[in-house]
Short mmCIF file of N, CA and C in Angstrom, two decimals:
data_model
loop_
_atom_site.label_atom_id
_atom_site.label_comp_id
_atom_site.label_asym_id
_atom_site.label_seq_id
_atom_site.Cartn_x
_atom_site.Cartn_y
_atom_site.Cartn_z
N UNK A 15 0.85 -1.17 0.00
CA UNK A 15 0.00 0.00 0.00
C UNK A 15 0.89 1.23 0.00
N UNK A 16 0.55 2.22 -0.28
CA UNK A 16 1.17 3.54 -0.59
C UNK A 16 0.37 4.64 -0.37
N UNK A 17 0.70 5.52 0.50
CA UNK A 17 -0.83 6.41 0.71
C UNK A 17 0.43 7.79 0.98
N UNK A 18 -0.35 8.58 0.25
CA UNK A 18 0.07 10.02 -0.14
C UNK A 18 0.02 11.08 1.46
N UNK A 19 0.37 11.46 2.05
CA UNK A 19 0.10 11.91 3.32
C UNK A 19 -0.02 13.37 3.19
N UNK A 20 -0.34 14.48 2.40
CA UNK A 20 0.14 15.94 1.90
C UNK A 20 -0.99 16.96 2.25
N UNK A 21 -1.12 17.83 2.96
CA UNK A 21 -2.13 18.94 2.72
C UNK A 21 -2.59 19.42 1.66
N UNK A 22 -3.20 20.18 1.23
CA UNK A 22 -3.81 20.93 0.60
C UNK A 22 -2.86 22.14 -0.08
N UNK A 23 -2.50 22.50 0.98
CA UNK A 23 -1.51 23.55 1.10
C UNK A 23 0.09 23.73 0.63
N UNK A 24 0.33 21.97 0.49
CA UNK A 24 1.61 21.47 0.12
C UNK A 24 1.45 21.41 -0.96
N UNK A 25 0.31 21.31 -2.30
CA UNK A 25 0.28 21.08 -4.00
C UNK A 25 1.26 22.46 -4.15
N UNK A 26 1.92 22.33 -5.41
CA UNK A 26 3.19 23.07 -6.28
C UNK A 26 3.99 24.30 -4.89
N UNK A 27 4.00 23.61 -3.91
CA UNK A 27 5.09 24.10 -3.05
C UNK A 27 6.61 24.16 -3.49
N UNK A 28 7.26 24.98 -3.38
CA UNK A 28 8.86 24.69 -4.13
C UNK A 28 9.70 24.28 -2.94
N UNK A 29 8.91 24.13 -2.10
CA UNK A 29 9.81 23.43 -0.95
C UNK A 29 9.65 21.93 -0.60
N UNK A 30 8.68 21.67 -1.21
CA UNK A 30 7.81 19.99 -1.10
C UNK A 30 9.44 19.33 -1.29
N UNK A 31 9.82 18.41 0.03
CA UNK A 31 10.86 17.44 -0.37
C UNK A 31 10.32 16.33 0.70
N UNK A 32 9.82 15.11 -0.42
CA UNK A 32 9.80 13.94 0.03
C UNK A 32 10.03 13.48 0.92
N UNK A 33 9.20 12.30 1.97
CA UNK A 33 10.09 12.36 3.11
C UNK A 33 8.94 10.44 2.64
N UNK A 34 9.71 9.33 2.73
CA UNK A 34 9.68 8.41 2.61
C UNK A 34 9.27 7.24 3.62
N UNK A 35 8.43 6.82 4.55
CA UNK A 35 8.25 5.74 5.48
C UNK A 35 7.84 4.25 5.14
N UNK A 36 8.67 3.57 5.36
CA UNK A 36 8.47 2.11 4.45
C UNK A 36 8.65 1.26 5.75
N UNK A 37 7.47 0.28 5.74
CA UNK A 37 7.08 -0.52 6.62
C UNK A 37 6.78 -1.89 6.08
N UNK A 38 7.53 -2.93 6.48
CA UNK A 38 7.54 -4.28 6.05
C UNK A 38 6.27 -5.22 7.09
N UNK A 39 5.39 -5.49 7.30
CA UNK A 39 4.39 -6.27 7.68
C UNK A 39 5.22 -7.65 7.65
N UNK A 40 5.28 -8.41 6.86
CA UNK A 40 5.10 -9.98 7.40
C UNK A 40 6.14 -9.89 5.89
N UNK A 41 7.49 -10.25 5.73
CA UNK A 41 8.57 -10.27 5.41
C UNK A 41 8.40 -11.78 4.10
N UNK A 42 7.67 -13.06 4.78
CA UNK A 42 7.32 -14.18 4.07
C UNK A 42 6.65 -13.62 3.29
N UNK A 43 5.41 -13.03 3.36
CA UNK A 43 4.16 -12.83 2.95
C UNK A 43 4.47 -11.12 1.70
N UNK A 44 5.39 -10.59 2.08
CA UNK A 44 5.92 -9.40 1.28
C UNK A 44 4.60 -8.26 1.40
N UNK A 45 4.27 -8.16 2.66
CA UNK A 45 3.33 -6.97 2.58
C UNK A 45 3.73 -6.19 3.29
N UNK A 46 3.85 -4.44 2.54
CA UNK A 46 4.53 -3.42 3.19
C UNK A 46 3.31 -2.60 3.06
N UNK A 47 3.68 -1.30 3.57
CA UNK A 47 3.42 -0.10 3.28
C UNK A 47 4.56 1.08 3.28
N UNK A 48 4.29 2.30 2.44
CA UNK A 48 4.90 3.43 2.29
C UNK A 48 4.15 4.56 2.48
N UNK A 49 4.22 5.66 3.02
CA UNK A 49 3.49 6.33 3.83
C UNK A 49 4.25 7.62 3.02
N UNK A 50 3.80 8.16 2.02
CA UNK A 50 5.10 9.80 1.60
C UNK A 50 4.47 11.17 1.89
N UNK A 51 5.13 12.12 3.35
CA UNK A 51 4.79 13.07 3.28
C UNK A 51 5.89 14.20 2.90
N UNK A 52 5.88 15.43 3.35
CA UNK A 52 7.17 16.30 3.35
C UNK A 52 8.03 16.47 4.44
N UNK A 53 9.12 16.08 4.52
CA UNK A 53 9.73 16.24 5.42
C UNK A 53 9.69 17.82 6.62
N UNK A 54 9.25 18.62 5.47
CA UNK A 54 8.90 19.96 6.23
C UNK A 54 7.43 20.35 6.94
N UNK A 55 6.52 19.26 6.43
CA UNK A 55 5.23 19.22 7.11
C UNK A 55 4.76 19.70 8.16
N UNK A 56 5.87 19.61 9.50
CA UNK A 56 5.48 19.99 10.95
C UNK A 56 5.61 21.20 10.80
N UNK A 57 7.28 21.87 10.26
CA UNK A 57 7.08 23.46 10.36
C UNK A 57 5.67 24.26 9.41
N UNK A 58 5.27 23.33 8.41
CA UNK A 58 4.44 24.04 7.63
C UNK A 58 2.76 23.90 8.72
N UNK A 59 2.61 23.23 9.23
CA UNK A 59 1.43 22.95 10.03
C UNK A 59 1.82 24.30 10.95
N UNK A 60 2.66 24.33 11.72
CA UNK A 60 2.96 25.59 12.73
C UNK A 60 2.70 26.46 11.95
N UNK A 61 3.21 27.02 11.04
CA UNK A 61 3.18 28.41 10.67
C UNK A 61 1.55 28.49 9.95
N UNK A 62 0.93 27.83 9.49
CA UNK A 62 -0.61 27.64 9.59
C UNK A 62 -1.40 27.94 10.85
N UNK A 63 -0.70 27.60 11.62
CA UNK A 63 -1.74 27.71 12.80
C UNK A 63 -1.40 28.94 13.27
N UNK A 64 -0.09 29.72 12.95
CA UNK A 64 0.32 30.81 13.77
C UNK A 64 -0.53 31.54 12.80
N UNK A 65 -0.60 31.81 11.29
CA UNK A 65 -1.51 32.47 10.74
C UNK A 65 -3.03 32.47 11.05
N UNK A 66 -3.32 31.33 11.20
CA UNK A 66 -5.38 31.17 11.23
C UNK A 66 -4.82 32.17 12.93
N UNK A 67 -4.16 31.70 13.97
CA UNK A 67 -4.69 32.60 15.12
C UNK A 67 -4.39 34.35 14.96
N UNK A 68 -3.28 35.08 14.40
CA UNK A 68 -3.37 36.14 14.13
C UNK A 68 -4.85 36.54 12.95
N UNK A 69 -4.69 35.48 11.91
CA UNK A 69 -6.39 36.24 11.59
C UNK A 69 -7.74 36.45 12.37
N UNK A 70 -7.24 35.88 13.24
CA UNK A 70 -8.49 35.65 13.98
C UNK A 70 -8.39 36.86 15.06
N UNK A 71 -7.24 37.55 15.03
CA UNK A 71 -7.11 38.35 16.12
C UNK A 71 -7.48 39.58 15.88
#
């Protein structure tokens, strides 16, 4: 499985850099997952939230 993890806010960002999580389940059986968000995600969530509360102010 492969599931895209990205905001809204992250489409044609010039800072968007990949950030990769690969998870092996059952090694016999070959079932993983990959999880791809931006490595910069957390600072971009903060500075979102620091904006919505100054608009709000």
């Amino acid at each position: 499985m492969i599931k895209l993890n990205v905001e809204e806010y992250c489409h044609n960002c010039p800072d968007f850099t990949a950030d990769v999580i690969s998870h092996v389940n059952n090694e016999s059986e070959g079932i993983s997952y990959h999880i791809i968000t931006c490595e910069h995600s957390n600072r971009c969530m903060q500075i979102k939230k620091y904006l919505e509360g100054v608009k709000d102010d």
